mmCIF file of C-alpha atoms in Angstrom:
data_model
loop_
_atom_site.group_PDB
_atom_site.id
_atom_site.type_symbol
_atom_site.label_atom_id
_atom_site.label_comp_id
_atom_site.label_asym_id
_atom_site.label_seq_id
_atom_site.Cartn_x
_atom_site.Cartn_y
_atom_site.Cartn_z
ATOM 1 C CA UNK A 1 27.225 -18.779 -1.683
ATOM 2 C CA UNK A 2 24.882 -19.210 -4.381
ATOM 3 C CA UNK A 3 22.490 -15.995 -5.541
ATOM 4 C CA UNK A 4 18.682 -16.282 -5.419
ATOM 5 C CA UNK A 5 17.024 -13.792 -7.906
ATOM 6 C CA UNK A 6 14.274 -12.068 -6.074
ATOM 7 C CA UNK A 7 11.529 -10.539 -8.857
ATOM 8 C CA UNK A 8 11.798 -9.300 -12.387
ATOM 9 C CA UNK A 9 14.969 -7.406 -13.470
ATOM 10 C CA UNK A 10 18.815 -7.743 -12.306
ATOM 11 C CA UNK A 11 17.936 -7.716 -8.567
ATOM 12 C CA UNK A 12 19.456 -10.877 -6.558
ATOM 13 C CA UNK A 13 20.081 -11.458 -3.462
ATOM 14 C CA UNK A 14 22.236 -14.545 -1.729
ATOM 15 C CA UNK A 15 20.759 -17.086 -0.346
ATOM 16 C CA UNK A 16 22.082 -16.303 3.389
ATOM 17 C CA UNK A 17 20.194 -13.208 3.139
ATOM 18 C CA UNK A 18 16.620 -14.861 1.747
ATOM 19 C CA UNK A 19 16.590 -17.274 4.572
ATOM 20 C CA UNK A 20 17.414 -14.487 7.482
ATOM 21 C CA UNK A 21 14.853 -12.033 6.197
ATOM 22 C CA UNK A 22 12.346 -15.530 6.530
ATOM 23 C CA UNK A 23 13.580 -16.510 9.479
ATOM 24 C CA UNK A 24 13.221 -12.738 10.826
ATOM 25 C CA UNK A 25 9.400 -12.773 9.559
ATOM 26 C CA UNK A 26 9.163 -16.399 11.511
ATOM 27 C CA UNK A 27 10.110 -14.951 14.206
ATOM 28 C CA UNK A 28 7.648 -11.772 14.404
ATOM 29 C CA UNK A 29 4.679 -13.919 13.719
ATOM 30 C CA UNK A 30 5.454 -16.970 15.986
ATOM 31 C CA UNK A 31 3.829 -19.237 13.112
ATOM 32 C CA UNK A 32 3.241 -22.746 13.351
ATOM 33 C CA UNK A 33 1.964 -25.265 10.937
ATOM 34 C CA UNK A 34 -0.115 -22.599 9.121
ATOM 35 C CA UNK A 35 -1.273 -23.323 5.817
ATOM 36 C CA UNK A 36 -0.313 -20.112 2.993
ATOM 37 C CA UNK A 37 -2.590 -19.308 0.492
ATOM 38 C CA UNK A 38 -2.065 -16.181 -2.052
ATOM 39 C CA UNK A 39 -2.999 -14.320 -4.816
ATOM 40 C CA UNK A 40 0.860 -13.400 -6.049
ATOM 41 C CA UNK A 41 3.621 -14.904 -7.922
ATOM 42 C CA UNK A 42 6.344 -16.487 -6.289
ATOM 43 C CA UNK A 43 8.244 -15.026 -9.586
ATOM 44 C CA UNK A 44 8.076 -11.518 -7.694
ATOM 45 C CA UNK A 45 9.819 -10.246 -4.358
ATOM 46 C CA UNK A 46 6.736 -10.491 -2.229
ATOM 47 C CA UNK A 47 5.812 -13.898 -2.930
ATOM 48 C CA UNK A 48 8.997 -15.306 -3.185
ATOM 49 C CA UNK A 49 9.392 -14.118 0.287
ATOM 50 C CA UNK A 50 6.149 -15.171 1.566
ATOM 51 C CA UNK A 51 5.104 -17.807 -0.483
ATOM 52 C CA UNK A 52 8.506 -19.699 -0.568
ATOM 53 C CA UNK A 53 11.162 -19.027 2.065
ATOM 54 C CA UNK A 54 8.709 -17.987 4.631
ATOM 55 C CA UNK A 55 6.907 -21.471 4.532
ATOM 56 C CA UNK A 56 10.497 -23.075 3.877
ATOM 57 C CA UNK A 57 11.338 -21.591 7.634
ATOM 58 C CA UNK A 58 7.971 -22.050 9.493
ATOM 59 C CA UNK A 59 7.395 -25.295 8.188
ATOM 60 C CA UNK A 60 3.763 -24.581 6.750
ATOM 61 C CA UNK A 61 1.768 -25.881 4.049
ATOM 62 C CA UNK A 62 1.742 -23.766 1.136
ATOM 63 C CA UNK A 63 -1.189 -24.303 -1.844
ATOM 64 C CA UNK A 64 -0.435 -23.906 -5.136
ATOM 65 C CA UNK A 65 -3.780 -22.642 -6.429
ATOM 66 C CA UNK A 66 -3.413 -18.329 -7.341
ATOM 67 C CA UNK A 67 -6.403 -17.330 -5.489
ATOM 68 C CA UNK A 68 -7.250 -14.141 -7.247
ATOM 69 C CA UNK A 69 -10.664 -13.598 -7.874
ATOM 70 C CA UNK A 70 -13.554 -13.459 -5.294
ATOM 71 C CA UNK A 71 -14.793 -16.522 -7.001
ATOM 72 C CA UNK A 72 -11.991 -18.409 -5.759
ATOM 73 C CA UNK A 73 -12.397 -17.872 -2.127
ATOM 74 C CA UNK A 74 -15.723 -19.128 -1.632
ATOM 75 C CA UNK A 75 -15.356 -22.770 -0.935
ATOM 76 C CA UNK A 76 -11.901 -22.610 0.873
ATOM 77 C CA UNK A 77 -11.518 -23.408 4.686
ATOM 78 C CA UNK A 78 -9.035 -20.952 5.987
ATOM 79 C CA UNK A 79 -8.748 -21.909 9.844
ATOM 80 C CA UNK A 80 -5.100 -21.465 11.010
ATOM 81 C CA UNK A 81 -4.011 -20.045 7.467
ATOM 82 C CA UNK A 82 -2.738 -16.842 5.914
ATOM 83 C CA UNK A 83 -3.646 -15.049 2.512
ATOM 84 C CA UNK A 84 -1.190 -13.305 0.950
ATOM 85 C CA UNK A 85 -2.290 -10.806 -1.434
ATOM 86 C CA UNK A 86 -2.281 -7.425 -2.713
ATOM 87 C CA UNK A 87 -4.477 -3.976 -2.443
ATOM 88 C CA UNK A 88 -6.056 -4.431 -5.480
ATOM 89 C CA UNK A 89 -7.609 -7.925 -4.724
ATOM 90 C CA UNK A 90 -8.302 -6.734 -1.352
ATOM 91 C CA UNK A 91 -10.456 -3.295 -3.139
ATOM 92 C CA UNK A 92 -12.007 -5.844 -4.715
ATOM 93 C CA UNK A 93 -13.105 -8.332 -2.035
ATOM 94 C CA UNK A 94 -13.851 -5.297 0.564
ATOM 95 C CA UNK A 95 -17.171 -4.894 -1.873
ATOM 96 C CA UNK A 96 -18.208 -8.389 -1.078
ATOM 97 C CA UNK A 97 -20.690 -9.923 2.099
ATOM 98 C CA UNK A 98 -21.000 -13.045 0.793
ATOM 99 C CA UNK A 99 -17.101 -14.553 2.291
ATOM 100 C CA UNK A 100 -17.703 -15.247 6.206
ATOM 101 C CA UNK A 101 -14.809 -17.921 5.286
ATOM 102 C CA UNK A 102 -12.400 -14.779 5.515
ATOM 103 C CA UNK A 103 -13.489 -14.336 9.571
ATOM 104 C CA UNK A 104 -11.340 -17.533 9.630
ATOM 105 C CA UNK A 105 -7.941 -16.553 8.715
ATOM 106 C CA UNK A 106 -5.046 -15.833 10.977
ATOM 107 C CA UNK A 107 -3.679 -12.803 9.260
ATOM 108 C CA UNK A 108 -4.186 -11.577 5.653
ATOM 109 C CA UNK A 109 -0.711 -9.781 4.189
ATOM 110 C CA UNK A 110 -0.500 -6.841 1.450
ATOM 111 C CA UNK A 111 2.152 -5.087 -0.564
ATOM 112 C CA UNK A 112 3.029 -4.020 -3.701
ATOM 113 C CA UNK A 113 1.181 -0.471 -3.466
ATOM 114 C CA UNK A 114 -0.335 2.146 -0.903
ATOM 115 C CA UNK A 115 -3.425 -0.378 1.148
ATOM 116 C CA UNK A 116 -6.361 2.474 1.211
ATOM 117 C CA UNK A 117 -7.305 2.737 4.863
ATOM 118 C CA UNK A 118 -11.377 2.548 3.516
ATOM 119 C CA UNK A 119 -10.402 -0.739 2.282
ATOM 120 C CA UNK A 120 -8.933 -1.868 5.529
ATOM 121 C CA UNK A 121 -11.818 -0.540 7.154
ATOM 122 C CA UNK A 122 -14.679 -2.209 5.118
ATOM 123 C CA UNK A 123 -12.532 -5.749 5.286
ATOM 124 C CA UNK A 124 -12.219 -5.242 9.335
ATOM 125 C CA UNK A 125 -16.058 -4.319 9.513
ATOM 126 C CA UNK A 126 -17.230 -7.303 7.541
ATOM 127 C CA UNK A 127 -14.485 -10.200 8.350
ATOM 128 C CA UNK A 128 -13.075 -9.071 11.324
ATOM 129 C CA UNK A 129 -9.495 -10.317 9.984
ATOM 130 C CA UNK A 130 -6.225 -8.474 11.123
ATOM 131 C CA UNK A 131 -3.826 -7.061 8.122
ATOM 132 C CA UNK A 132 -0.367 -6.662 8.071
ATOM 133 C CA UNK A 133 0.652 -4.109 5.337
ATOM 134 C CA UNK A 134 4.373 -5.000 4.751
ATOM 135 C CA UNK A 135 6.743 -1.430 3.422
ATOM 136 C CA UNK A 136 9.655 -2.614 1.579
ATOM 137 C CA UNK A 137 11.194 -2.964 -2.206
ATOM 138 C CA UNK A 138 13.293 -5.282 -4.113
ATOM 139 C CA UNK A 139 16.123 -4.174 -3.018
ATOM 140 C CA UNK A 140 15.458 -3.586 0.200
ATOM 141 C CA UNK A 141 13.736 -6.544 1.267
ATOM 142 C CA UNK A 142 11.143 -6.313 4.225
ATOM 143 C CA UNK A 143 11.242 -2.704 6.214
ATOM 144 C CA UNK A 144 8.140 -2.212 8.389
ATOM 145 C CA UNK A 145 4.781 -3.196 9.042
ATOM 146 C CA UNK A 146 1.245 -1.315 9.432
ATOM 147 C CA UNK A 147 -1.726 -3.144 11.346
ATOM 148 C CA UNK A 148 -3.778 0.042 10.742
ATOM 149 C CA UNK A 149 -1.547 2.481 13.117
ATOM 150 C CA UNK A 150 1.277 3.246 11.278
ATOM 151 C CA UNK A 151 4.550 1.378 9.723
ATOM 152 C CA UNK A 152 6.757 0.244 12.434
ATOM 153 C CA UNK A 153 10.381 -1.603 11.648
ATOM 154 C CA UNK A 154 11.009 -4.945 12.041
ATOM 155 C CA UNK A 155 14.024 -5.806 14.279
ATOM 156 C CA UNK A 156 17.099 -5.554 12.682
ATOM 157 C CA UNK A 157 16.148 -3.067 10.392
ATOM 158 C CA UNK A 158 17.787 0.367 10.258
ATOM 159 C CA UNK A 159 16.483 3.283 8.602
ATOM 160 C CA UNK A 160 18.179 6.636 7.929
ATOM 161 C CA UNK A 161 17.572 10.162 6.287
ATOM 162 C CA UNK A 162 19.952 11.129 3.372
ATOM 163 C CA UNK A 163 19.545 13.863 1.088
ATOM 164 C CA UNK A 164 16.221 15.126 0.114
ATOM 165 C CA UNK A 165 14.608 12.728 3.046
ATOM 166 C CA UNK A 166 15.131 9.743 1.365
ATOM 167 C CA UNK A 167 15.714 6.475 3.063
ATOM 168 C CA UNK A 168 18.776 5.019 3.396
ATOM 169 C CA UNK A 169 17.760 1.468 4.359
ATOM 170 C CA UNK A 170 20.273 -1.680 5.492
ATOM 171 C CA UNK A 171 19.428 -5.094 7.301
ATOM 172 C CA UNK A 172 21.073 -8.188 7.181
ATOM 173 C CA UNK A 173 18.805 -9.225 4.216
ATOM 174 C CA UNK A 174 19.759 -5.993 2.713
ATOM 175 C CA UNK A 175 23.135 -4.143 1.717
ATOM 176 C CA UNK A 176 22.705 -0.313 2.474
ATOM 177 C CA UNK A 177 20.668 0.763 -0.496
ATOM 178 C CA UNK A 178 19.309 4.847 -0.823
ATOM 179 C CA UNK A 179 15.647 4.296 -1.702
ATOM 180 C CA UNK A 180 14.110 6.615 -3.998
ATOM 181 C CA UNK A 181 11.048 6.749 -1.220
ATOM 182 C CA UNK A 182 11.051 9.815 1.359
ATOM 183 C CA UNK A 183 9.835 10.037 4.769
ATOM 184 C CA UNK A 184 10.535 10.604 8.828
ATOM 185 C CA UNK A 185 11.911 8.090 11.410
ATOM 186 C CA UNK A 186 11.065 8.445 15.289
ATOM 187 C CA UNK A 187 12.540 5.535 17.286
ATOM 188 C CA UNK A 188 10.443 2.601 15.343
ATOM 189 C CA UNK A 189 7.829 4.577 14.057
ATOM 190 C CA UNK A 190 8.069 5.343 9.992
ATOM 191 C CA UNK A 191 6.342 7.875 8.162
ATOM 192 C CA UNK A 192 6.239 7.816 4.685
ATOM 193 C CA UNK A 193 5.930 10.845 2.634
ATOM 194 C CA UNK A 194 5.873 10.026 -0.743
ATOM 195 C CA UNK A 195 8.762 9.149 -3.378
ATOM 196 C CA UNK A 196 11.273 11.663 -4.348
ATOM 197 C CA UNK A 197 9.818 12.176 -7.882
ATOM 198 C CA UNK A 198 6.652 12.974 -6.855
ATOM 199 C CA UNK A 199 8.039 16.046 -4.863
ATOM 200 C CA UNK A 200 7.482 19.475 -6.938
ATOM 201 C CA UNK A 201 8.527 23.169 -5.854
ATOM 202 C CA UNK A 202 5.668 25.293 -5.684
ATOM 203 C CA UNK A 203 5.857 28.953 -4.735
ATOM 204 C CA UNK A 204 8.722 28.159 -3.320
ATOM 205 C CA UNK A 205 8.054 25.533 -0.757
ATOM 206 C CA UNK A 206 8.167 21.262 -1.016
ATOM 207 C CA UNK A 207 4.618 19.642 -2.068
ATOM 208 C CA UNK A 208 4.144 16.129 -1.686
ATOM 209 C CA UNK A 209 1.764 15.191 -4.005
ATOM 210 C CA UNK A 210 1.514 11.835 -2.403
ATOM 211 C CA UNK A 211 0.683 13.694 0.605
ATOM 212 C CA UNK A 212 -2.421 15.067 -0.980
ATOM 213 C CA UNK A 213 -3.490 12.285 -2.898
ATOM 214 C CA UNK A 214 -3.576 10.703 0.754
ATOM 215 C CA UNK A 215 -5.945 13.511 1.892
ATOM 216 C CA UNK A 216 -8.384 13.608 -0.500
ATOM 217 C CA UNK A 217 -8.720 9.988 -0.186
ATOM 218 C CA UNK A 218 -9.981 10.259 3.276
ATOM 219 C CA UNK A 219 -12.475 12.878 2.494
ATOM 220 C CA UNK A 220 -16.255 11.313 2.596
ATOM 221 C CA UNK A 221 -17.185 12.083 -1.205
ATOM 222 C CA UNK A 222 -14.354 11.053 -2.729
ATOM 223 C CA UNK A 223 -13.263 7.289 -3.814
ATOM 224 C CA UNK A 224 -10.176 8.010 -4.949
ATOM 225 C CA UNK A 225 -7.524 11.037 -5.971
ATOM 226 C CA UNK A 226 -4.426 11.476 -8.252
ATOM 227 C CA UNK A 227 -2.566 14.707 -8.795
ATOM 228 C CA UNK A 228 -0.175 15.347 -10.404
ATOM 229 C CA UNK A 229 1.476 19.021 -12.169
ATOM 230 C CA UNK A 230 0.454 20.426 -15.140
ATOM 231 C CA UNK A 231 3.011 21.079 -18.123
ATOM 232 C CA UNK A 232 3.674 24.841 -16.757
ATOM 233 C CA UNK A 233 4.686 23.654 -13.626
ATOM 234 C CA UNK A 234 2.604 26.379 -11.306
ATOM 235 C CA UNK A 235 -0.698 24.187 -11.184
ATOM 236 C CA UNK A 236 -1.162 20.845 -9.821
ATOM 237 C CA UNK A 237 -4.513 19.152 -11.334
ATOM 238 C CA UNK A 238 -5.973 16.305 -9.512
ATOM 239 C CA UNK A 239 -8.419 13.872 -10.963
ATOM 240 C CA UNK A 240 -11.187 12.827 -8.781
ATOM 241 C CA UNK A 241 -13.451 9.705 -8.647
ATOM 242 C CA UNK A 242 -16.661 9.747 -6.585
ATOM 243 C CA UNK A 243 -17.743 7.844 -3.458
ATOM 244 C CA UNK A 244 -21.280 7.140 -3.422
ATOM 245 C CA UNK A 245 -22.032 10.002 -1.429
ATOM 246 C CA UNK A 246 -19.966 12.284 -3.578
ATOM 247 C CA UNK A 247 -22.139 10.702 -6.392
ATOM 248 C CA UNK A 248 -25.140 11.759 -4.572
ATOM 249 C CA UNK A 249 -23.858 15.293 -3.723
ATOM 250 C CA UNK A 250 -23.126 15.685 -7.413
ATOM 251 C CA UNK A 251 -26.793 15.088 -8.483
ATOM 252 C CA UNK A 252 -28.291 17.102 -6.125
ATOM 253 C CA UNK A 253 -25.615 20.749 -6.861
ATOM 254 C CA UNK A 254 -23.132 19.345 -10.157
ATOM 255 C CA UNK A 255 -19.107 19.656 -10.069
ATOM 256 C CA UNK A 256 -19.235 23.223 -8.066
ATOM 257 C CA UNK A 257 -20.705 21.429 -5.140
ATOM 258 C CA UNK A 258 -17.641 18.797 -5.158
ATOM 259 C CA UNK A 259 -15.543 21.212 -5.631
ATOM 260 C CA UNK A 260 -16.374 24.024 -3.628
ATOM 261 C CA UNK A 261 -16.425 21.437 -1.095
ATOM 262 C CA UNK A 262 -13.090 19.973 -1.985
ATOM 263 C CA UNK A 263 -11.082 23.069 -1.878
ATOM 264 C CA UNK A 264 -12.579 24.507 1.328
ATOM 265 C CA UNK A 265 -11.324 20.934 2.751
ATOM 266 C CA UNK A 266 -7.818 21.274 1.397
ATOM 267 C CA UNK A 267 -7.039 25.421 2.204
ATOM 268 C CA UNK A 268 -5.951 24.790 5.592
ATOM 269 C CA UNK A 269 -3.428 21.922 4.501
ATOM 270 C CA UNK A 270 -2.046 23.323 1.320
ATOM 271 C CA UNK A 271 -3.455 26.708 1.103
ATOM 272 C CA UNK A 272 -4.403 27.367 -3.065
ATOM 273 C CA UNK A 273 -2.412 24.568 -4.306
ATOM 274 C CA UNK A 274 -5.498 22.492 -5.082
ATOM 275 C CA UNK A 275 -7.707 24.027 -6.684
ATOM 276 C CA UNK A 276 -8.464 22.309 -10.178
ATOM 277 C CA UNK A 277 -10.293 18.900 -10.207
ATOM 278 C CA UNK A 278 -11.726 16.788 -12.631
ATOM 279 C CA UNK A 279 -14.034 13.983 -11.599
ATOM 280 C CA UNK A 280 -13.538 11.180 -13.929
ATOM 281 C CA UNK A 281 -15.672 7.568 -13.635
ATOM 282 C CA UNK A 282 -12.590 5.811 -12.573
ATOM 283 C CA UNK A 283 -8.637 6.739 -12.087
ATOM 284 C CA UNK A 284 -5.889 4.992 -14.502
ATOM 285 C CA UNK A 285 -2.937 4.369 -12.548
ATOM 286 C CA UNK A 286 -1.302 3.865 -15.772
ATOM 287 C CA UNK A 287 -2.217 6.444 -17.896
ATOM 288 C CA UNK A 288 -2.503 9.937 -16.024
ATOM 289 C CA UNK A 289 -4.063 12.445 -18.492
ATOM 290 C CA UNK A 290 -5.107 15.642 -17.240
#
């Protein structure tokens, strides 16, 4: 059996396994003769499984165009197709009016990172278009799916709890493999809590500081939230930027009226735990300085 190599790095995976995990997908959607559009790679996991054997299996028509800019989705008729993307194109197209095009696709689907429920909100209020948030890694290979309700496995998938809650993960597209990813299973239902490095011990007890970052995200001044523990390890710090009401708030009563605000929202959740905040113009996902 020969070995398909499925994104950057040393991960492969055989062929047999590509074309179950495809035909798996094929089945859950009941596609026929859609046409695939995307704004990925087909040189990474997702778009090798969407882009390639996905189409391979359903028999649709998949354009080679990289569709990642606003720009490029203006003149394109998307009746009976699907847009596979990611949730930092889709940030960026929730801000725009001026698609109605989008109202015509089938299905739009996202991975790669955490799809902000504000985004999925704004993109439901203005195009009306379902998306299907896919949970999975490069090793794993596809594990649930989130309409806007909450991940739920695909058939065939089983999910476990091994030490520290992590996932312990196997399908027939995937060998058993111990993800580094924590959360809860209840029948079908999965609920993430955050990856295993991003768990700190404070005063004693577990804090997920995905869990917060999640919180503060769906509070009405902020845009978005990253925390993360300072160098004495007793404080986490989180790094705020502003919604445009928080933007307003802060010109009418400064950084104590965010804040005040912000902590009072947070005390019942994680009593004192977050308490320091910076409000910055814009959070760097790749540089975290506190």
């Amino acid at each position: 059996d020969s070995v398909a190599s499925r994104g950057l790095g040393d991960v492969y995976k055989r062929q047999k396994q590509m074309f179950s995990e495809a035909k798996a997908l094929n089945s859950f959607l009941n596609l026929k003769d859609i046409n695939f559009y995307s704004s990925v790679s087909h040189l990474h996991l997702f778009g090798l499984t969407f882009k390639v054997f996905l189409p391979l299996i359903s028999g649709g028509k998949v354009y080679s165009a990289v569709l990642n800019y606003p720009e490029s989705l203006y003149e394109i008729d998307f009746k009976n197709s699907i847009y596979i993307t990611s949730p930092t194109i889709l940030n960026v197209i929730s801000k725009h009016d001026d698609l109605p095009n989008l109202s015509e696709l089938n299905l739009m689907i996202t991975a790669g990172s955490k799809l902000k429920e504000r985004v999925r909100s704004e993109l439901l209020d203005k195009f009306k278009v379902d998306i299907m948030e896919i949970y999975g890694s490069s090793e794993s290979g596809v594990v649930a799916r989130n309409f806007g309700s909450g991940f739920e496995l695909f058939d065939n998938v089983s999910v476990s709890i091994a030490k520290e809650n992590q996932l312990l993960i196997s399908s027939p597209w995937c060998d058993e493999f111990l993800s580094s990813d924590t959360g809860r299973v209840d029948g079908k239902k999965l609920t993430l809590f955050g990856r295993a490095d991003r768990i700190v011990k404070l005063n004693d007890f577990r804090f997920y500081l995905d869990e917060a970052e999640e919180w503060l995200d769906t509070h009405k001044f902020v845009k978005d939230a990253k925390c993360a523990l300072l160098d004495d390890n007793t404080r986490v710090k989180t790094l705020i930027s502003l919604s445009e009401l928080g933007k307003k708030e802060f010109l009418k009563g400064g950084k104590k009226a965010i804040t005040t605000e912000l902590k009072s929202f947070c005390r019942d959740k994680f009593k004192t735990n977050l308490r320091h905040f910076k409000i910055v113009e814009a959070v760097s996902y790749t540089h975290l300085t506190l």
